[in-house]
Amino acid sequence: PTCPSTSRSMTRVMARWPLGTLVLCRLLGVALSLMVPPAVPKPGSSSYALHDAAAAGDIMSIDLLIAAGIDPGAANDRGSTPLHMAALNGHDDVAALLLDHGASVGAANQDGNTALHAAVGAGQRHCAELLVSRGAAADAASHSGMMPLRIAAQKGDGAMLSALLAGGAEMDYDTAQDAFWSAVQLCAAS
């Protein structure tokens, strides 16, 4: 693989070091994405470079973007942060990196959903466990009143319920009802 805009000397270097081509292309891509100011969406997209890298689990790009001064807690036009994107896609390594660089574990998007809501809704148990261990509130309610524990109960996700309860979440009456009826439906289906 080669980059379309390489000089002859760079082509000779890359021929001697094939992996160099990939690294150079990657660095050029990150450099180009840095030309877009962090507060301005990329053309034709409503997301940001750091959000895209977090969604893809691209640690190398995240490191470079954060080193270049991009705020790891910056919200997109929907209020979601890169942490929301990492949690939604199950990239617990990316979530840990973002938290280590100052991302807020409790940041909520325009619907009031935190990264924990995203992880639980997507069934990303390892991310949910990480977020709870880093201080995410399992009883944080979205604007519609949904809490991560209740989402897990409604989905019938016993492993997620156990992880959230082990992390200190408390089950209220409505959540217990949801868990009960999910269990009944699972039993009836089998």
Coordinates of N, CA, C and O in Angstrom, one line a residue:
P1 N 0.8 -1.2 0.0 CA 0.0 0.0 0.0 C 0.9 1.2 0.0 O 1.9 1.3 0.7
T2 N 0.4 2.2 -0.7 CA 1.2 3.5 -0.8 C 0.3 4.7 -0.6 O -0.9 4.6 -0.9
C3 N 0.8 5.8 -0.2 CA 0.1 7.0 -0.1 C 0.1 7.7 -1.5 O 1.1 7.6 -2.2
P4 N -1.0 8.3 -1.9 CA -1.0 8.9 -3.2 C -0.1 10.1 -3.4 O 0.3 10.4 -4.5
S5 N 0.3 10.7 -2.3 CA 1.1 11.9 -2.5 C 2.5 11.8 -1.8 O 2.8 12.5 -0.9
T6 N 3.3 10.8 -2.2 CA 4.6 10.6 -1.7 C 5.7 11.0 -2.7 O 5.5 10.8 -3.9
S7 N 6.8 11.5 -2.2 CA 7.9 11.9 -3.1 C 8.7 10.6 -3.5 O 8.5 9.6 -2.9
R8 N 9.6 10.8 -4.4 CA 10.4 9.6 -4.8 C 11.3 9.1 -3.7 O 11.5 8.0 -3.5
S9 N 11.9 10.1 -2.9 CA 12.8 9.7 -1.8 C 11.9 8.9 -0.8 O 12.4 8.0 -0.2
M10 N 10.7 9.4 -0.5 CA 9.9 8.7 0.5 C 9.5 7.4 0.0 O 9.4 6.4 0.7
T11 N 9.3 7.2 -1.3 CA 8.9 6.0 -1.9 C 10.0 5.0 -1.7 O 9.8 3.8 -1.4
R12 N 11.3 5.4 -1.9 CA 12.4 4.5 -1.7 C 12.5 4.1 -0.3 O 12.8 2.9 0.0
V13 N 12.3 5.0 0.7 CA 12.4 4.7 2.1 C 11.3 3.6 2.4 O 11.5 2.6 3.1
M14 N 10.1 3.9 1.9 CA 9.0 3.0 2.2 C 9.1 1.6 1.5 O 8.7 0.6 2.0
A15 N 9.9 1.6 0.4 CA 10.1 0.3 -0.3 C 11.0 -0.6 0.6 O 10.9 -1.8 0.7
R16 N 11.9 0.1 1.3 CA 12.8 -0.7 2.2 C 12.1 -1.1 3.5 O 12.5 -2.0 4.2
W17 N 11.1 -0.3 3.9 CA 10.4 -0.5 5.2 C 8.9 -0.5 4.9 O 8.3 0.5 5.0
P18 N 8.4 -1.7 4.4 CA 7.0 -1.7 4.0 C 6.0 -1.2 5.1 O 5.0 -0.6 4.7
L19 N 6.2 -1.5 6.3 CA 5.3 -1.0 7.3 C 5.4 0.5 7.4 O 4.4 1.1 7.8
G20 N 6.5 1.1 7.0 CA 6.6 2.5 7.0 C 5.5 3.2 6.2 O 5.1 4.3 6.5
T21 N 5.1 2.6 5.1 CA 4.0 3.1 4.3 C 2.8 3.3 5.1 O 2.1 4.3 5.1
L22 N 2.4 2.2 5.8 CA 1.2 2.3 6.6 C 1.3 3.4 7.7 O 0.4 4.1 8.0
V23 N 2.4 3.4 8.4 CA 2.6 4.4 9.5 C 2.6 5.8 8.9 O 1.9 6.7 9.5
L24 N 3.2 6.0 7.8 CA 3.3 7.3 7.2 C 1.8 7.8 6.8 O 1.4 8.9 7.0
C25 N 1.1 6.9 6.1 CA -0.3 7.2 5.7 C -1.1 7.5 6.9 O -1.9 8.4 6.9
R26 N -0.9 6.7 8.0 CA -1.7 7.0 9.2 C -1.4 8.3 9.8 O -2.3 9.1 10.2
L27 N -0.1 8.7 9.9 CA 0.3 10.0 10.4 C -0.2 11.1 9.6 O -0.6 12.2 10.1
L28 N -0.1 10.9 8.2 CA -0.6 12.0 7.3 C -2.1 12.2 7.5 O -2.6 13.3 7.5
G29 N -2.8 11.1 7.7 CA -4.3 11.2 8.0 C -4.6 11.9 9.2 O -5.5 12.7 9.3
V30 N -3.8 11.6 10.3 CA -4.1 12.3 11.6 C -3.7 13.7 11.4 O -4.4 14.6 11.9
A31 N -2.6 14.0 10.7 CA -2.2 15.4 10.5 C -3.2 16.2 9.8 O -3.6 17.4 10.1
L32 N -3.8 15.6 8.8 CA -4.9 16.3 8.0 C -6.1 16.5 8.9 O -6.8 17.5 8.9
S33 N -6.4 15.5 9.8 CA -7.6 15.7 10.7 C -7.4 16.8 11.7 O -8.3 17.4 12.2
L34 N -6.1 17.0 12.0 CA -5.8 18.1 13.0 C -5.9 19.5 12.4 O -6.0 20.5 13.1
M35 N -6.0 19.6 11.0 CA -6.2 20.9 10.4 C -7.6 21.4 10.6 O -7.9 22.6 10.5
V36 N -8.5 20.5 11.0 CA -9.9 20.9 11.3 C -9.9 21.3 12.8 O -9.6 20.5 13.7
P37 N -10.3 22.6 13.1 CA -10.3 23.0 14.5 C -11.3 22.1 15.3 O -12.3 21.6 14.8
P38 N -10.9 21.8 16.6 CA -11.7 20.9 17.4 C -13.1 21.2 17.6 O -14.0 20.4 17.8
A39 N -13.5 22.5 17.5 CA -14.9 22.9 17.8 C -15.7 22.9 16.5 O -16.9 23.3 16.5
V40 N -15.1 22.5 15.3 CA -15.8 22.6 14.1 C -16.0 21.2 13.5 O -15.0 20.5 13.4
P41 N -17.2 20.8 13.2 CA -17.4 19.5 12.7 C -16.7 19.3 11.3 O -16.6 20.3 10.6
K42 N -16.3 18.1 11.0 CA -15.7 17.8 9.7 C -16.8 18.0 8.7 O -17.9 17.7 8.9
P43 N -16.4 18.4 7.5 CA -17.3 18.6 6.4 C -18.2 17.4 6.1 O -17.6 16.3 6.1
G44 N -19.5 17.6 6.1 CA -20.4 16.4 5.8 C -20.6 15.5 6.9 O -21.1 14.4 6.8
S45 N -20.1 15.9 8.1 CA -20.3 15.0 9.3 C -20.7 15.8 10.5 O -20.3 17.0 10.6
S46 N -21.4 15.2 11.4 CA -21.8 15.9 12.6 C -20.9 15.4 13.8 O -21.2 15.7 14.9
S47 N -19.9 14.7 13.5 CA -19.0 14.3 14.6 C -17.7 14.9 14.5 O -17.4 15.7 13.6
Y48 N -16.8 14.6 15.4 CA -15.5 15.2 15.5 C -14.4 14.1 15.3 O -14.7 12.9 15.5
A49 N -13.2 14.5 15.0 CA -12.2 13.5 14.8 C -11.9 12.6 16.0 O -11.8 11.4 15.9
L50 N -12.0 13.2 17.2 CA -11.7 12.4 18.4 C -12.9 11.4 18.7 O -12.7 10.3 19.1
H51 N -14.1 11.9 18.4 CA -15.3 11.0 18.5 C -15.2 9.8 17.5 O -15.5 8.7 17.9
D52 N -14.8 10.1 16.3 CA -14.6 9.1 15.3 C -13.6 8.1 15.7 O -13.8 6.9 15.6
A53 N -12.4 8.6 16.2 CA -11.4 7.7 16.7 C -11.8 6.8 17.9 O -11.5 5.6 17.9
A54 N -12.6 7.4 18.8 CA -13.1 6.7 19.9 C -14.1 5.6 19.5 O -14.0 4.5 20.0
A55 N -14.9 5.9 18.6 CA -15.9 5.0 18.1 C -15.2 3.8 17.4 O -15.7 2.7 17.5
A56 N -14.1 4.1 16.7 CA -13.4 3.0 16.0 C -12.4 2.3 16.9 O -11.8 1.3 16.5
G57 N -12.2 2.8 18.1 CA -11.2 2.1 19.0 C -9.7 2.4 18.6 O -8.8 1.6 18.8
D58 N -9.5 3.5 17.9 CA -8.2 3.9 17.3 C -7.4 4.6 18.4 O -7.3 5.8 18.4
I59 N -6.7 3.8 19.2 CA -5.9 4.4 20.3 C -4.7 5.3 19.8 O -4.5 6.4 20.4
M60 N -4.1 4.9 18.7 CA -3.0 5.7 18.2 C -3.5 7.1 17.8 O -2.8 8.1 18.2
S61 N -4.6 7.2 17.1 CA -5.1 8.5 16.7 C -5.6 9.3 17.9 O -5.4 10.5 18.0
I62 N -6.2 8.6 18.9 CA -6.6 9.3 20.1 C -5.4 9.9 20.8 O -5.5 11.1 21.2
D63 N -4.3 9.2 21.0 CA -3.1 9.7 21.6 C -2.6 10.9 20.9 O -2.3 11.9 21.5
L64 N -2.6 10.9 19.6 CA -2.1 12.0 18.8 C -3.0 13.2 18.9 O -2.5 14.4 19.0
L65 N -4.3 13.0 18.8 CA -5.3 14.1 18.9 C -5.2 14.8 20.3 O -5.2 16.0 20.4
I66 N -5.1 14.0 21.4 CA -5.0 14.5 22.7 C -3.7 15.3 22.9 O -3.7 16.4 23.4
A67 N -2.6 14.7 22.4 CA -1.3 15.4 22.4 C -1.4 16.7 21.7 O -0.7 17.6 22.0
A68 N -2.2 16.8 20.6 CA -2.3 18.0 19.9 C -3.2 19.0 20.5 O -3.4 20.1 20.0
G69 N -3.8 18.7 21.7 CA -4.6 19.6 22.4 C -6.1 19.5 22.3 O -6.9 20.3 22.8
I70 N -6.6 18.4 21.6 CA -8.0 18.2 21.5 C -8.5 17.8 22.9 O -8.0 16.9 23.5
D71 N -9.6 18.4 23.3 CA -10.2 18.1 24.6 C -10.9 16.8 24.6 O -11.8 16.5 23.8
P72 N -10.5 15.8 25.5 CA -11.0 14.5 25.5 C -12.5 14.5 26.0 O -13.2 13.5 25.9
G73 N -13.0 15.6 26.5 CA -14.4 15.7 27.0 C -15.2 16.5 26.1 O -16.4 16.9 26.5
A74 N -14.7 16.9 24.9 CA -15.5 17.8 24.0 C -16.8 17.1 23.6 O -16.8 15.9 23.2
A75 N -17.9 17.8 23.6 CA -19.2 17.3 23.2 C -19.4 17.6 21.7 O -19.0 18.6 21.2
N76 N -20.1 16.6 21.0 CA -20.5 16.9 19.6 C -21.8 17.6 19.6 O -22.3 18.1 20.7
D77 N -22.4 17.7 18.4 CA -23.7 18.5 18.3 C -24.8 17.9 19.1 O -25.9 18.5 19.3
R78 N -24.7 16.6 19.5 CA -25.8 16.0 20.3 C -25.4 15.9 21.7 O -26.1 15.3 22.5
G79 N -24.3 16.5 22.1 CA -23.8 16.5 23.5 C -23.1 15.3 23.9 O -22.6 15.2 25.0
S80 N -22.9 14.3 23.0 CA -22.1 13.1 23.3 C -20.6 13.4 23.3 O -20.1 14.2 22.4
T81 N -19.9 12.8 24.2 CA -18.4 12.9 24.2 C -17.8 11.7 23.6 O -18.4 10.7 23.3
P82 N -16.5 11.8 23.4 CA -15.7 10.6 22.9 C -15.9 9.4 23.8 O -16.0 8.3 23.4
L83 N -16.1 9.7 25.1 CA -16.3 8.6 26.1 C -17.6 7.9 25.8 O -17.7 6.6 25.9
H84 N -18.7 8.6 25.4 CA -19.9 8.0 25.0 C -19.7 7.0 23.8 O -20.2 5.9 23.8
M85 N -18.9 7.5 22.8 CA -18.7 6.7 21.6 C -17.9 5.5 21.9 O -18.2 4.4 21.4
A86 N -16.9 5.6 22.8 CA -16.1 4.4 23.2 C -16.9 3.4 23.9 O -16.8 2.2 23.7
A87 N -17.8 3.9 24.9 CA -18.6 3.0 25.6 C -19.7 2.3 24.8 O -19.9 1.1 24.9
L88 N -20.2 3.0 23.9 CA -21.2 2.5 22.9 C -20.7 1.4 22.1 O -21.4 0.4 21.8
N89 N -19.4 1.5 21.7 CA -18.8 0.5 20.8 C -17.9 -0.5 21.6 O -17.2 -1.3 20.9
G90 N -18.0 -0.5 22.9 CA -17.3 -1.5 23.7 C -15.8 -1.4 23.7 O -15.1 -2.4 24.0
H91 N -15.2 -0.2 23.6 CA -13.8 0.0 23.6 C -13.4 0.4 25.0 O -13.1 1.6 25.2
D92 N -13.3 -0.5 25.9 CA -12.9 -0.2 27.3 C -11.5 0.4 27.4 O -11.3 1.2 28.3
D93 N -10.6 0.0 26.6 CA -9.2 0.5 26.6 C -9.2 2.0 26.2 O -8.6 2.8 26.8
V94 N -10.1 2.3 25.2 CA -10.2 3.7 24.8 C -10.9 4.5 25.9 O -10.5 5.6 26.3
A95 N -11.9 4.0 26.5 CA -12.6 4.6 27.6 C -11.6 4.9 28.8 O -11.6 6.0 29.3
A96 N -10.8 4.0 29.1 CA -9.8 4.2 30.2 C -8.8 5.3 29.8 O -8.5 6.1 30.7
L97 N -8.4 5.3 28.6 CA -7.4 6.3 28.1 C -8.1 7.7 28.2 O -7.5 8.7 28.7
L98 N -9.3 7.8 27.8 CA -10.0 9.1 27.8 C -10.2 9.6 29.2 O -10.0 10.7 29.6
L99 N -10.6 8.7 30.1 CA -10.7 9.0 31.5 C -9.4 9.4 32.2 O -9.4 10.4 32.9
D100 N -8.3 8.7 31.8 CA -7.0 9.1 32.3 C -6.6 10.5 31.9 O -5.8 11.1 32.5
H101 N -7.1 10.9 30.7 CA -6.8 12.3 30.2 C -7.8 13.3 30.6 O -7.9 14.4 30.0
G102 N -8.7 13.0 31.5 CA -9.6 14.0 32.0 C -11.0 14.0 31.5 O -11.8 14.9 31.9
A103 N -11.4 13.1 30.8 CA -12.8 13.0 30.3 C -13.7 12.8 31.6 O -13.3 12.0 32.5
S104 N -14.9 13.4 31.6 CA -15.8 13.3 32.7 C -16.6 12.0 32.6 O -17.3 11.8 31.6
V105 N -16.6 11.2 33.6 CA -17.3 9.9 33.6 C -18.8 10.2 33.7 O -19.6 9.3 33.3
G106 N -19.2 11.3 34.2 CA -20.6 11.7 34.4 C -21.2 12.6 33.4 O -22.4 13.0 33.5
A107 N -20.5 12.9 32.3 CA -21.0 13.9 31.3 C -22.2 13.3 30.6 O -22.2 12.1 30.2
A108 N -23.2 14.1 30.5 CA -24.5 13.6 29.9 C -24.7 14.3 28.6 O -24.3 15.5 28.4
N109 N -25.3 13.6 27.6 CA -25.6 14.2 26.3 C -26.9 15.0 26.4 O -27.5 15.1 27.5
Q110 N -27.4 15.5 25.3 CA -28.6 16.3 25.3 C -29.9 15.6 25.7 O -30.8 16.2 26.1
D111 N -29.8 14.2 25.7 CA -30.9 13.4 26.3 C -30.7 13.1 27.7 O -31.6 12.4 28.3
G112 N -29.6 13.5 28.3 CA -29.3 13.2 29.7 C -28.7 11.8 29.9 O -28.5 11.3 31.0
N113 N -28.3 11.2 28.8 CA -27.6 9.9 28.9 C -26.1 10.0 29.1 O -25.5 10.8 28.4
T114 N -25.6 9.3 30.0 CA -24.1 9.3 30.3 C -23.5 8.1 29.4 O -24.2 7.4 28.8
A115 N -22.2 8.1 29.5 CA -21.5 7.0 28.8 C -21.9 5.6 29.4 O -22.0 4.6 28.7
L116 N -22.3 5.6 30.7 CA -22.8 4.3 31.3 C -24.1 3.9 30.7 O -24.3 2.7 30.4
H117 N -25.0 4.9 30.4 CA -26.2 4.6 29.7 C -25.9 3.9 28.3 O -26.5 2.9 27.9
A118 N -24.9 4.5 27.6 CA -24.6 4.0 26.3 C -24.0 2.6 26.4 O -24.4 1.7 25.6
A119 N -23.1 2.3 27.4 CA -22.5 1.0 27.5 C -23.6 0.0 27.8 O -23.6 -1.1 27.3
V120 N -24.5 0.3 28.8 CA -25.5 -0.7 29.2 C -26.5 -0.9 28.1 O -26.8 -2.0 27.8
G121 N -26.9 0.2 27.4 CA -27.8 0.0 26.3 C -27.3 -0.8 25.1 O -28.0 -1.6 24.5
A122 N -26.0 -0.8 24.9 CA -25.4 -1.6 23.9 C -24.9 -2.9 24.4 O -24.3 -3.7 23.6
G123 N -25.1 -3.2 25.6 CA -24.7 -4.5 26.2 C -23.2 -4.7 26.3 O -22.6 -5.8 26.3
Q124 N -22.5 -3.6 26.5 CA -21.0 -3.6 26.7 C -20.6 -3.7 28.2 O -20.3 -2.7 28.8
R125 N -20.7 -4.9 28.7 CA -20.5 -5.1 30.1 C -19.2 -4.7 30.6 O -19.0 -4.0 31.7
H126 N -18.1 -5.0 29.9 CA -16.8 -4.6 30.4 C -16.6 -3.1 30.5 O -16.0 -2.6 31.4
C127 N -17.1 -2.4 29.5 CA -17.1 -0.9 29.6 C -17.9 -0.4 30.7 O -17.5 0.5 31.4
A128 N -19.1 -1.0 31.0 CA -19.9 -0.6 32.1 C -19.2 -0.8 33.4 O -19.2 0.1 34.3
E129 N -18.5 -1.9 33.5 CA -17.8 -2.2 34.8 C -16.6 -1.2 35.0 O -16.4 -0.7 36.1
L130 N -16.0 -0.9 33.9 CA -14.9 0.1 34.0 C -15.4 1.5 34.4 O -14.9 2.1 35.3
L131 N -16.5 1.9 33.8 CA -17.1 3.2 34.1 C -17.6 3.2 35.5 O -17.3 4.2 36.2
V132 N -18.2 2.2 36.0 CA -18.7 2.1 37.4 C -17.5 2.2 38.4 O -17.5 2.9 39.4
S133 N -16.4 1.5 38.0 CA -15.2 1.5 38.8 C -14.5 2.8 38.9 O -13.8 3.2 39.8
R134 N -14.8 3.7 37.8 CA -14.2 5.0 37.8 C -15.2 6.1 38.3 O -14.9 7.3 38.1
G135 N -16.3 5.6 38.9 CA -17.2 6.6 39.5 C -18.5 6.9 38.8 O -19.2 7.8 39.2
A136 N -18.8 6.2 37.7 CA -20.1 6.5 37.0 C -21.2 6.1 38.0 O -21.2 5.1 38.6
A137 N -22.2 6.9 38.0 CA -23.4 6.7 38.8 C -24.4 5.8 38.1 O -25.0 6.2 37.1
A138 N -24.6 4.6 38.6 CA -25.5 3.6 38.0 C -27.0 4.1 38.2 O -27.8 3.5 37.6
D139 N -27.2 5.0 39.1 CA -28.5 5.5 39.3 C -28.8 6.9 38.7 O -29.8 7.5 38.9
A140 N -27.9 7.3 37.8 CA -28.1 8.6 37.0 C -29.2 8.4 36.1 O -29.2 7.5 35.2
A141 N -30.2 9.3 36.2 CA -31.4 9.2 35.3 C -31.2 10.2 34.1 O -30.8 11.3 34.3
S142 N -31.6 9.7 33.0 CA -31.7 10.5 31.8 C -32.9 11.4 31.9 O -33.6 11.4 32.8
H143 N -33.0 12.3 30.9 CA -34.2 13.2 30.9 C -35.5 12.5 30.8 O -36.5 13.0 31.3
S144 N -35.5 11.3 30.3 CA -36.7 10.5 30.2 C -36.9 9.6 31.5 O -37.9 8.9 31.6
G145 N -36.0 9.7 32.4 CA -36.1 9.0 33.7 C -35.4 7.6 33.7 O -35.5 6.9 34.7
M146 N -34.8 7.3 32.6 CA -34.1 5.9 32.5 C -32.8 5.9 33.2 O -32.0 6.9 33.1
M147 N -32.6 4.9 34.0 CA -31.3 4.7 34.7 C -30.6 3.5 34.1 O -31.3 2.5 33.6
P148 N -29.3 3.4 34.1 CA -28.6 2.3 33.5 C -29.1 0.9 34.1 O -29.3 0.0 33.3
L149 N -29.3 0.8 35.4 CA -29.8 -0.4 36.0 C -31.1 -0.8 35.4 O -31.4 -2.0 35.1
R150 N -32.0 0.1 35.2 CA -33.3 -0.2 34.7 C -33.2 -0.6 33.2 O -34.0 -1.5 32.7
I151 N -32.3 0.0 32.4 CA -32.1 -0.4 31.0 C -31.7 -1.9 31.0 O -32.2 -2.7 30.2
A152 N -30.7 -2.2 31.9 CA -30.3 -3.6 31.9 C -31.4 -4.6 32.3 O -31.6 -5.7 31.7
A153 N -32.3 -4.2 33.2 CA -33.4 -5.0 33.7 C -34.4 -5.2 32.5 O -34.9 -6.3 32.3
Q154 N -34.7 -4.1 31.8 CA -35.6 -4.2 30.7 C -35.1 -5.0 29.6 O -35.9 -5.7 28.9
K155 N -33.8 -5.0 29.4 CA -33.2 -5.9 28.3 C -33.1 -7.3 28.8 O -32.8 -8.2 28.0
G156 N -33.3 -7.6 30.1 CA -33.1 -8.9 30.6 C -31.7 -9.4 30.6 O -31.3 -10.5 30.5
D157 N -30.8 -8.4 30.8 CA -29.3 -8.7 30.8 C -28.9 -8.9 32.2 O -28.5 -8.0 32.9
G158 N -28.9 -10.2 32.6 CA -28.6 -10.6 34.0 C -27.1 -10.3 34.3 O -26.8 -9.8 35.4
A159 N -26.2 -10.5 33.4 CA -24.8 -10.3 33.6 C -24.6 -8.8 33.9 O -23.8 -8.4 34.8
M160 N -25.2 -7.9 33.1 CA -25.1 -6.5 33.3 C -25.7 -6.0 34.6 O -25.1 -5.2 35.3
L161 N -26.9 -6.6 34.9 CA -27.5 -6.3 36.2 C -26.5 -6.6 37.4 O -26.4 -5.8 38.3
S162 N -26.0 -7.8 37.3 CA -25.0 -8.2 38.3 C -23.8 -7.3 38.4 O -23.4 -6.9 39.5
A163 N -23.3 -6.9 37.3 CA -22.1 -6.0 37.3 C -22.5 -4.7 37.9 O -21.7 -4.1 38.7
L164 N -23.7 -4.1 37.6 CA -24.1 -2.8 38.1 C -24.4 -2.9 39.6 O -24.0 -2.0 40.4
L165 N -25.0 -4.0 40.0 CA -25.3 -4.2 41.4 C -24.0 -4.4 42.2 O -23.9 -3.8 43.3
A166 N -23.1 -5.1 41.7 CA -21.8 -5.3 42.3 C -21.0 -3.9 42.4 O -20.2 -3.8 43.4
G167 N -21.3 -3.0 41.5 CA -20.7 -1.7 41.5 C -21.4 -0.7 42.5 O -21.0 0.4 42.5
G168 N -22.4 -1.2 43.2 CA -23.0 -0.3 44.2 C -24.4 0.2 43.8 O -25.0 1.0 44.5
A169 N -24.9 -0.2 42.6 CA -26.2 0.3 42.2 C -27.3 -0.3 43.1 O -27.1 -1.4 43.6
E170 N -28.3 0.5 43.4 CA -29.4 0.0 44.2 C -30.6 -0.1 43.4 O -31.0 0.7 42.6
M171 N -31.3 -1.3 43.6 CA -32.5 -1.6 42.7 C -33.8 -1.0 43.4 O -34.1 -1.3 44.5
D172 N -34.5 -0.1 42.7 CA -35.7 0.4 43.1 C -36.9 -0.5 42.7 O -36.7 -1.5 42.0
Y173 N -38.1 -0.2 43.1 CA -39.2 -1.1 42.9 C -39.5 -1.3 41.4 O -39.7 -2.4 40.9
D174 N -39.5 -0.2 40.6 CA -39.7 -0.3 39.2 C -38.7 -1.1 38.5 O -39.0 -1.9 37.6
T175 N -37.4 -1.0 38.9 CA -36.4 -1.8 38.2 C -36.5 -3.2 38.6 O -36.3 -4.1 37.8
A176 N -36.9 -3.5 39.8 CA -37.1 -4.9 40.3 C -38.3 -5.5 39.5 O -38.2 -6.7 39.0
Q177 N -39.3 -4.7 39.2 CA -40.4 -5.2 38.4 C -40.0 -5.5 37.0 O -40.4 -6.6 36.4
D178 N -39.2 -4.6 36.4 CA -38.7 -4.9 35.0 C -37.8 -6.1 35.0 O -37.9 -6.9 34.1
A179 N -37.0 -6.3 36.0 CA -36.1 -7.5 36.1 C -37.0 -8.8 36.2 O -36.7 -9.8 35.5
F180 N -38.0 -8.7 37.0 CA -38.9 -9.9 37.2 C -39.6 -10.2 35.9 O -39.6 -11.4 35.5
W181 N -40.2 -9.3 35.2 CA -40.9 -9.5 34.0 C -40.0 -10.0 32.9 O -40.4 -10.8 32.0
S182 N -38.8 -9.5 32.9 CA -37.8 -9.9 31.8 C -37.5 -11.4 32.1 O -37.4 -12.2 31.2
A183 N -37.4 -11.8 33.4 CA -37.1 -13.2 33.7 C -38.2 -14.1 33.4 O -38.1 -15.2 32.8
V184 N -39.5 -13.6 33.6 CA -40.7 -14.4 33.2 C -40.7 -14.6 31.7 O -41.0 -15.7 31.3
Q185 N -40.4 -13.5 31.0 CA -40.5 -13.6 29.5 C -39.4 -14.6 29.0 O -39.6 -15.4 28.1
L186 N -38.2 -14.6 29.6 CA -37.1 -15.5 29.2 C -37.5 -16.9 29.5 O -37.3 -17.8 28.7
C187 N -38.2 -17.2 30.7 CA -38.6 -18.5 31.0 C -39.7 -19.0 30.1 O -39.7 -20.1 29.6
A188 N -40.6 -18.1 29.7 CA -41.7 -18.5 28.8 C -41.2 -18.8 27.4 O -41.8 -19.6 26.7
A189 N -40.2 -18.1 27.0 CA -39.6 -18.3 25.7 C -38.8 -19.6 25.6 O -38.7 -20.1 24.5
S190 N -38.3 -20.1 26.7 CA -37.6 -21.4 26.6 C -38.3 -22.5 27.1 O -39.0 -23.2 26.7

